[in-house]
């Protein structure tokens, strides 16, 4: 009986770990996708649209902003069942858009990266009043002087951007500054669901193997009875 309980505990723990790893891999893939969107926007889209923003003092085109592009792409991804319950955040300590201000929990994550520049990724669990999440986070770093066109001082930013967001926030950035964190949150329900799928697959496999062994024994018994 003790052996049975120990076996169940070990298998259950193994499945929980495997389910977490699978969900974490999916979250990392999503993070990599968002990074690719940011990189493309920064290198290819921004130079084109930024010149328009500098010339047009009335309409600021947010499509030039890497974070806006990443969040827009993710908004479309959330329409699929696979990512419906996922949360993607680009939390920034001093953001241009106040929607990107970090929560208390996100501020703790950001401070981890600011305190240790060698920390490239943080993984853990967070709990809110409504749901608990598994999260993966990476630092948001000002890695290009191009960012400073809009985020050094208000005088250098497009007038249309100032009109839209004001001149108080999102300035004073410097190259290599860790300004925030890119965070993907996955509800723990996703992990439990993945664990149940693994359990179901194992049960099906065990039943199939036992059935095959039973048929093999029956076949062997029939051969022995005829001999």
PDB file of C-alpha atoms in Angstrom:
ATOM      1  CA  UNK A   1       0.000   0.000   0.000  1.00  0.00           C
ATOM      2  CA  UNK A   2       2.830   2.383   0.913  1.00  0.00           C
ATOM      3  CA  UNK A   3       4.605   1.519  -2.329  1.00  0.00           C
ATOM      4  CA  UNK A   4       1.406   2.258  -4.234  1.00  0.00           C
ATOM      5  CA  UNK A   5       1.049   5.700  -2.647  1.00  0.00           C
ATOM      6  CA  UNK A   6       4.697   6.488  -3.287  1.00  0.00           C
ATOM      7  CA  UNK A   7       4.388   5.421  -6.913  1.00  0.00           C
ATOM      8  CA  UNK A   8       1.269   7.542  -7.378  1.00  0.00           C
ATOM      9  CA  UNK A   9       2.995  10.561  -5.802  1.00  0.00           C
ATOM     10  CA  UNK A  10       6.093  10.189  -7.983  1.00  0.00           C
ATOM     11  CA  UNK A  11       4.088   9.762 -11.184  1.00  0.00           C
ATOM     12  CA  UNK A  12       1.775  12.657 -10.296  1.00  0.00           C
ATOM     13  CA  UNK A  13       4.749  14.901  -9.543  1.00  0.00           C
ATOM     14  CA  UNK A  14       6.449  13.840 -12.783  1.00  0.00           C
ATOM     15  CA  UNK A  15       3.330  14.662 -14.815  1.00  0.00           C
ATOM     16  CA  UNK A  16       2.962  18.047 -13.100  1.00  0.00           C
ATOM     17  CA  UNK A  17       6.573  18.885 -13.930  1.00  0.00           C
ATOM     18  CA  UNK A  18       6.163  17.726 -17.522  1.00  0.00           C
ATOM     19  CA  UNK A  19       2.946  19.747 -17.912  1.00  0.00           C
ATOM     20  CA  UNK A  20       4.657  22.858 -16.533  1.00  0.00           C
ATOM     21  CA  UNK A  21       7.593  22.382 -18.910  1.00  0.00           C
ATOM     22  CA  UNK A  22       5.266  22.028 -21.897  1.00  0.00           C
ATOM     23  CA  UNK A  23       3.286  25.165 -21.029  1.00  0.00           C
ATOM     24  CA  UNK A  24       6.512  27.022 -20.293  1.00  0.00           C
ATOM     25  CA  UNK A  25       7.900  26.027 -23.700  1.00  0.00           C
ATOM     26  CA  UNK A  26       4.750  27.375 -25.333  1.00  0.00           C
ATOM     27  CA  UNK A  27       5.081  30.635 -23.397  1.00  0.00           C
ATOM     28  CA  UNK A  28       8.722  30.925 -24.461  1.00  0.00           C
ATOM     29  CA  UNK A  29       7.717  30.380 -28.078  1.00  0.00           C
ATOM     30  CA  UNK A  30       5.151  33.156 -27.738  1.00  0.00           C
ATOM     31  CA  UNK A  31       7.793  35.399 -26.166  1.00  0.00           C
ATOM     32  CA  UNK A  32      10.182  34.718 -29.049  1.00  0.00           C
ATOM     33  CA  UNK A  33       7.435  35.602 -31.520  1.00  0.00           C
ATOM     34  CA  UNK A  34       6.814  38.929 -29.800  1.00  0.00           C
ATOM     35  CA  UNK A  35      10.558  39.654 -29.796  1.00  0.00           C
ATOM     36  CA  UNK A  36      10.667  38.980 -33.541  1.00  0.00           C
ATOM     37  CA  UNK A  37       7.761  41.391 -34.070  1.00  0.00           C
ATOM     38  CA  UNK A  38       9.523  44.047 -31.987  1.00  0.00           C
ATOM     39  CA  UNK A  39      12.791  43.563 -33.878  1.00  0.00           C
ATOM     40  CA  UNK A  40      11.116  43.786 -37.301  1.00  0.00           C
ATOM     41  CA  UNK A  41       9.193  46.893 -36.273  1.00  0.00           C
ATOM     42  CA  UNK A  42      12.293  48.565 -34.864  1.00  0.00           C
ATOM     43  CA  UNK A  43      14.512  47.811 -37.846  1.00  0.00           C
ATOM     44  CA  UNK A  44      12.118  47.942 -40.808  1.00  0.00           C
ATOM     45  CA  UNK A  45       8.844  49.662 -39.955  1.00  0.00           C
ATOM     46  CA  UNK A  46       9.982  52.376 -37.554  1.00  0.00           C
ATOM     47  CA  UNK A  47      12.426  54.123 -39.945  1.00  0.00           C
ATOM     48  CA  UNK A  48       9.645  54.507 -42.510  1.00  0.00           C
ATOM     49  CA  UNK A  49       6.813  55.594 -40.239  1.00  0.00           C
ATOM     50  CA  UNK A  50       8.995  57.695 -37.927  1.00  0.00           C
ATOM     51  CA  UNK A  51       9.729  60.128 -40.736  1.00  0.00           C
ATOM     52  CA  UNK A  52       5.984  60.508 -41.283  1.00  0.00           C
ATOM     53  CA  UNK A  53       5.442  61.137 -37.563  1.00  0.00           C
ATOM     54  CA  UNK A  54       8.110  63.843 -37.562  1.00  0.00           C
ATOM     55  CA  UNK A  55       6.489  65.587 -40.500  1.00  0.00           C
ATOM     56  CA  UNK A  56       2.840  65.198 -39.479  1.00  0.00           C
ATOM     57  CA  UNK A  57       2.165  67.257 -36.359  1.00  0.00           C
ATOM     58  CA  UNK A  58      -1.481  66.133 -36.111  1.00  0.00           C
ATOM     59  CA  UNK A  59      -1.578  62.340 -36.278  1.00  0.00           C
ATOM     60  CA  UNK A  60       0.830  60.078 -34.443  1.00  0.00           C
ATOM     61  CA  UNK A  61       1.103  56.628 -36.039  1.00  0.00           C
ATOM     62  CA  UNK A  62       1.709  54.206 -33.175  1.00  0.00           C
ATOM     63  CA  UNK A  63       2.575  51.463 -35.691  1.00  0.00           C
ATOM     64  CA  UNK A  64       6.142  52.774 -35.525  1.00  0.00           C
ATOM     65  CA  UNK A  65       6.421  51.664 -31.892  1.00  0.00           C
ATOM     66  CA  UNK A  66       7.755  48.091 -31.327  1.00  0.00           C
ATOM     67  CA  UNK A  67       5.674  47.537 -28.185  1.00  0.00           C
ATOM     68  CA  UNK A  68       2.508  48.666 -29.948  1.00  0.00           C
ATOM     69  CA  UNK A  69       3.201  46.234 -32.805  1.00  0.00           C
ATOM     70  CA  UNK A  70       3.854  43.324 -30.428  1.00  0.00           C
ATOM     71  CA  UNK A  71       0.719  43.992 -28.386  1.00  0.00           C
ATOM     72  CA  UNK A  72      -1.383  44.332 -31.545  1.00  0.00           C
ATOM     73  CA  UNK A  73      -0.132  41.010 -32.907  1.00  0.00           C
ATOM     74  CA  UNK A  74      -0.820  39.336 -29.571  1.00  0.00           C
ATOM     75  CA  UNK A  75      -4.349  40.779 -29.511  1.00  0.00           C
ATOM     76  CA  UNK A  76      -4.992  38.899 -32.760  1.00  0.00           C
ATOM     77  CA  UNK A  77      -3.395  35.717 -31.375  1.00  0.00           C
ATOM     78  CA  UNK A  78      -5.740  35.823 -28.366  1.00  0.00           C
ATOM     79  CA  UNK A  79      -8.651  35.235 -30.732  1.00  0.00           C
ATOM     80  CA  UNK A  80      -7.465  31.638 -31.095  1.00  0.00           C
ATOM     81  CA  UNK A  81      -8.358  28.992 -28.509  1.00  0.00           C
ATOM     82  CA  UNK A  82      -4.665  28.227 -27.938  1.00  0.00           C
ATOM     83  CA  UNK A  83      -3.837  31.674 -26.541  1.00  0.00           C
ATOM     84  CA  UNK A  84      -7.259  32.876 -25.363  1.00  0.00           C
ATOM     85  CA  UNK A  85      -6.330  32.741 -21.669  1.00  0.00           C
ATOM     86  CA  UNK A  86      -2.759  33.965 -22.038  1.00  0.00           C
ATOM     87  CA  UNK A  87      -1.680  37.424 -20.905  1.00  0.00           C
ATOM     88  CA  UNK A  88       1.116  39.352 -22.612  1.00  0.00           C
ATOM     89  CA  UNK A  89       2.523  42.436 -20.917  1.00  0.00           C
ATOM     90  CA  UNK A  90       5.266  44.937 -21.624  1.00  0.00           C
ATOM     91  CA  UNK A  91       5.443  46.559 -18.214  1.00  0.00           C
ATOM     92  CA  UNK A  92       7.616  49.695 -18.098  1.00  0.00           C
ATOM     93  CA  UNK A  93       8.609  51.770 -15.076  1.00  0.00           C
ATOM     94  CA  UNK A  94       8.455  55.062 -16.980  1.00  0.00           C
ATOM     95  CA  UNK A  95       6.201  54.353 -19.970  1.00  0.00           C
ATOM     96  CA  UNK A  96       4.883  56.703 -22.616  1.00  0.00           C
ATOM     97  CA  UNK A  97       1.501  54.998 -22.426  1.00  0.00           C
ATOM     98  CA  UNK A  98       0.147  54.704 -18.872  1.00  0.00           C
ATOM     99  CA  UNK A  99      -1.454  51.366 -19.809  1.00  0.00           C
ATOM    100  CA  UNK A 100       2.061  49.904 -19.575  1.00  0.00           C
ATOM    101  CA  UNK A 101       2.624  50.933 -15.953  1.00  0.00           C
ATOM    102  CA  UNK A 102       3.632  47.835 -13.946  1.00  0.00           C
ATOM    103  CA  UNK A 103       1.474  46.268 -11.288  1.00  0.00           C
ATOM    104  CA  UNK A 104       2.963  45.662  -7.855  1.00  0.00           C
ATOM    105  CA  UNK A 105       3.943  42.130  -8.828  1.00  0.00           C
ATOM    106  CA  UNK A 106       5.383  43.265 -12.163  1.00  0.00           C
ATOM    107  CA  UNK A 107       7.431  45.938 -10.365  1.00  0.00           C
ATOM    108  CA  UNK A 108       9.052  43.211  -8.264  1.00  0.00           C
ATOM    109  CA  UNK A 109       9.985  41.298 -11.423  1.00  0.00           C
ATOM    110  CA  UNK A 110      11.440  44.432 -13.037  1.00  0.00           C
ATOM    111  CA  UNK A 111      13.536  45.187  -9.954  1.00  0.00           C
ATOM    112  CA  UNK A 112      15.032  41.680 -10.165  1.00  0.00           C
ATOM    113  CA  UNK A 113      16.348  42.448 -13.652  1.00  0.00           C
ATOM    114  CA  UNK A 114      17.560  45.922 -12.690  1.00  0.00           C
ATOM    115  CA  UNK A 115      19.428  44.507  -9.695  1.00  0.00           C
ATOM    116  CA  UNK A 116      21.086  41.761 -11.737  1.00  0.00           C
ATOM    117  CA  UNK A 117      21.934  42.605 -15.340  1.00  0.00           C
ATOM    118  CA  UNK A 118      23.104  39.016 -15.884  1.00  0.00           C
ATOM    119  CA  UNK A 119      19.584  37.722 -15.245  1.00  0.00           C
ATOM    120  CA  UNK A 120      18.104  37.062 -18.683  1.00  0.00           C
ATOM    121  CA  UNK A 121      14.906  35.271 -17.712  1.00  0.00           C
ATOM    122  CA  UNK A 122      12.698  34.876 -14.651  1.00  0.00           C
ATOM    123  CA  UNK A 123      10.090  32.146 -14.197  1.00  0.00           C
ATOM    124  CA  UNK A 124       7.624  31.730 -11.368  1.00  0.00           C
ATOM    125  CA  UNK A 125       4.062  31.879 -10.111  1.00  0.00           C
ATOM    126  CA  UNK A 126       1.899  34.867  -9.224  1.00  0.00           C
ATOM    127  CA  UNK A 127      -1.522  34.977  -7.605  1.00  0.00           C
ATOM    128  CA  UNK A 128      -4.199  37.628  -8.083  1.00  0.00           C
ATOM    129  CA  UNK A 129      -7.642  37.970  -6.561  1.00  0.00           C
ATOM    130  CA  UNK A 130      -9.178  36.175  -9.540  1.00  0.00           C
ATOM    131  CA  UNK A 131      -6.649  33.669 -10.847  1.00  0.00           C
ATOM    132  CA  UNK A 132      -3.145  32.272 -10.352  1.00  0.00           C
ATOM    133  CA  UNK A 133      -0.612  32.438 -13.158  1.00  0.00           C
ATOM    134  CA  UNK A 134       2.603  30.785 -14.205  1.00  0.00           C
ATOM    135  CA  UNK A 135       4.797  33.478 -15.750  1.00  0.00           C
ATOM    136  CA  UNK A 136       7.935  33.843 -17.780  1.00  0.00           C
ATOM    137  CA  UNK A 137       9.642  37.246 -17.971  1.00  0.00           C
ATOM    138  CA  UNK A 138      12.572  38.807 -19.778  1.00  0.00           C
ATOM    139  CA  UNK A 139      14.080  42.284 -19.337  1.00  0.00           C
ATOM    140  CA  UNK A 140      13.122  45.113 -21.663  1.00  0.00           C
ATOM    141  CA  UNK A 141      16.367  46.886 -22.526  1.00  0.00           C
ATOM    142  CA  UNK A 142      16.946  50.062 -24.529  1.00  0.00           C
ATOM    143  CA  UNK A 143      19.278  48.388 -27.019  1.00  0.00           C
ATOM    144  CA  UNK A 144      19.257  50.931 -29.840  1.00  0.00           C
ATOM    145  CA  UNK A 145      19.907  54.676 -30.102  1.00  0.00           C
ATOM    146  CA  UNK A 146      16.870  54.780 -32.402  1.00  0.00           C
ATOM    147  CA  UNK A 147      14.680  54.505 -29.284  1.00  0.00           C
ATOM    148  CA  UNK A 148      16.047  57.813 -28.056  1.00  0.00           C
ATOM    149  CA  UNK A 149      14.469  59.674 -30.954  1.00  0.00           C
ATOM    150  CA  UNK A 150      11.244  59.566 -28.983  1.00  0.00           C
ATOM    151  CA  UNK A 151      12.455  58.849 -25.448  1.00  0.00           C
ATOM    152  CA  UNK A 152      15.425  61.111 -24.692  1.00  0.00           C
ATOM    153  CA  UNK A 153      13.831  64.518 -24.104  1.00  0.00           C
ATOM    154  CA  UNK A 154      10.345  65.797 -25.065  1.00  0.00           C
ATOM    155  CA  UNK A 155      11.855  68.360 -27.436  1.00  0.00           C
ATOM    156  CA  UNK A 156      13.169  65.576 -29.722  1.00  0.00           C
ATOM    157  CA  UNK A 157       9.899  63.618 -29.836  1.00  0.00           C
ATOM    158  CA  UNK A 158       7.318  64.083 -32.589  1.00  0.00           C
ATOM    159  CA  UNK A 159       4.807  66.798 -31.729  1.00  0.00           C
ATOM    160  CA  UNK A 160       1.976  64.415 -32.553  1.00  0.00           C
ATOM    161  CA  UNK A 161       3.297  61.971 -29.927  1.00  0.00           C
ATOM    162  CA  UNK A 162       3.421  64.723 -27.307  1.00  0.00           C
ATOM    163  CA  UNK A 163      -0.139  65.729 -28.173  1.00  0.00           C
ATOM    164  CA  UNK A 164      -1.297  62.140 -27.775  1.00  0.00           C
ATOM    165  CA  UNK A 165       0.607  61.048 -24.650  1.00  0.00           C
ATOM    166  CA  UNK A 166       1.869  64.260 -23.031  1.00  0.00           C
ATOM    167  CA  UNK A 167       5.430  65.313 -22.189  1.00  0.00           C
ATOM    168  CA  UNK A 168       5.738  63.947 -18.651  1.00  0.00           C
ATOM    169  CA  UNK A 169       6.357  60.217 -19.125  1.00  0.00           C
ATOM    170  CA  UNK A 170       8.519  57.993 -21.291  1.00  0.00           C
ATOM    171  CA  UNK A 171      11.560  60.266 -21.387  1.00  0.00           C
ATOM    172  CA  UNK A 172      15.058  60.195 -19.931  1.00  0.00           C
ATOM    173  CA  UNK A 173      15.800  56.713 -21.293  1.00  0.00           C
ATOM    174  CA  UNK A 174      19.392  55.763 -22.041  1.00  0.00           C
ATOM    175  CA  UNK A 175      20.937  53.006 -24.140  1.00  0.00           C
ATOM    176  CA  UNK A 176      21.352  49.774 -22.121  1.00  0.00           C
ATOM    177  CA  UNK A 177      18.830  50.896 -19.488  1.00  0.00           C
ATOM    178  CA  UNK A 178      16.531  48.138 -18.207  1.00  0.00           C
ATOM    179  CA  UNK A 179      13.231  50.002 -18.411  1.00  0.00           C
ATOM    180  CA  UNK A 180      10.821  47.149 -17.724  1.00  0.00           C
ATOM    181  CA  UNK A 181       9.954  43.537 -18.396  1.00  0.00           C
ATOM    182  CA  UNK A 182       8.325  41.530 -21.138  1.00  0.00           C
ATOM    183  CA  UNK A 183       5.997  39.087 -19.416  1.00  0.00           C
ATOM    184  CA  UNK A 184       3.852  36.160 -20.555  1.00  0.00           C
ATOM    185  CA  UNK A 185       1.359  34.848 -17.990  1.00  0.00           C
ATOM    186  CA  UNK A 186      -0.347  31.469 -18.310  1.00  0.00           C
ATOM    187  CA  UNK A 187      -3.270  30.545 -16.011  1.00  0.00           C
ATOM    188  CA  UNK A 188      -2.504  27.543 -13.817  1.00  0.00           C
ATOM    189  CA  UNK A 189      -5.653  25.981 -15.246  1.00  0.00           C
ATOM    190  CA  UNK A 190      -3.710  25.538 -18.490  1.00  0.00           C
ATOM    191  CA  UNK A 191      -1.094  23.490 -16.645  1.00  0.00           C
ATOM    192  CA  UNK A 192      -3.728  21.374 -14.891  1.00  0.00           C
ATOM    193  CA  UNK A 193      -5.462  20.767 -18.221  1.00  0.00           C
ATOM    194  CA  UNK A 194      -2.153  19.734 -19.808  1.00  0.00           C
ATOM    195  CA  UNK A 195      -1.498  17.408 -16.865  1.00  0.00           C
ATOM    196  CA  UNK A 196      -4.929  15.785 -17.313  1.00  0.00           C
ATOM    197  CA  UNK A 197      -4.227  15.243 -21.005  1.00  0.00           C
ATOM    198  CA  UNK A 198      -0.937  13.535 -20.128  1.00  0.00           C
ATOM    199  CA  UNK A 199      -2.699  11.374 -17.523  1.00  0.00           C
ATOM    200  CA  UNK A 200      -5.371  10.411 -20.034  1.00  0.00           C
ATOM    201  CA  UNK A 201      -2.774   9.479 -22.648  1.00  0.00           C
ATOM    202  CA  UNK A 202      -0.881   7.339 -20.130  1.00  0.00           C
ATOM    203  CA  UNK A 203      -4.083   5.556 -19.053  1.00  0.00           C
ATOM    204  CA  UNK A 204      -4.951   4.858 -22.697  1.00  0.00           C
ATOM    205  CA  UNK A 205      -1.419   3.566 -23.308  1.00  0.00           C
ATOM    206  CA  UNK A 206      -1.524   1.319 -20.232  1.00  0.00           C
ATOM    207  CA  UNK A 207      -4.936  -0.076 -21.225  1.00  0.00           C
ATOM    208  CA  UNK A 208      -3.697  -0.720 -24.755  1.00  0.00           C
ATOM    209  CA  UNK A 209      -0.574  -2.524 -23.494  1.00  0.00           C
ATOM    210  CA  UNK A 210      -2.568  -4.614 -20.989  1.00  0.00           C
ATOM    211  CA  UNK A 211      -5.102  -5.528 -23.689  1.00  0.00           C
ATOM    212  CA  UNK A 212      -2.311  -6.557 -26.026  1.00  0.00           C
ATOM    213  CA  UNK A 213      -0.711  -8.685 -23.310  1.00  0.00           C
ATOM    214  CA  UNK A 214      -4.083 -10.278 -22.472  1.00  0.00           C
ATOM    215  CA  UNK A 215      -4.686 -11.151 -26.123  1.00  0.00           C
ATOM    216  CA  UNK A 216      -1.166 -12.541 -26.361  1.00  0.00           C
ATOM    217  CA  UNK A 217      -1.743 -14.761 -23.299  1.00  0.00           C
ATOM    218  CA  UNK A 218      -5.065 -15.964 -24.721  1.00  0.00           C
ATOM    219  CA  UNK A 219      -3.401 -16.783 -27.996  1.00  0.00           C
ATOM    220  CA  UNK A 220      -0.599 -18.657 -26.196  1.00  0.00           C
ATOM    221  CA  UNK A 221      -3.161 -20.616 -24.137  1.00  0.00           C
ATOM    222  CA  UNK A 222      -5.073 -21.601 -27.274  1.00  0.00           C
ATOM    223  CA  UNK A 223      -1.897 -22.853 -28.930  1.00  0.00           C
ATOM    224  CA  UNK A 224      -0.997 -24.889 -25.845  1.00  0.00           C
ATOM    225  CA  UNK A 225      -4.497 -26.408 -25.652  1.00  0.00           C
ATOM    226  CA  UNK A 226      -4.295 -27.525 -29.293  1.00  0.00           C
ATOM    227  CA  UNK A 227      -0.815 -29.007 -28.931  1.00  0.00           C
TER     228      UNK A 227
END
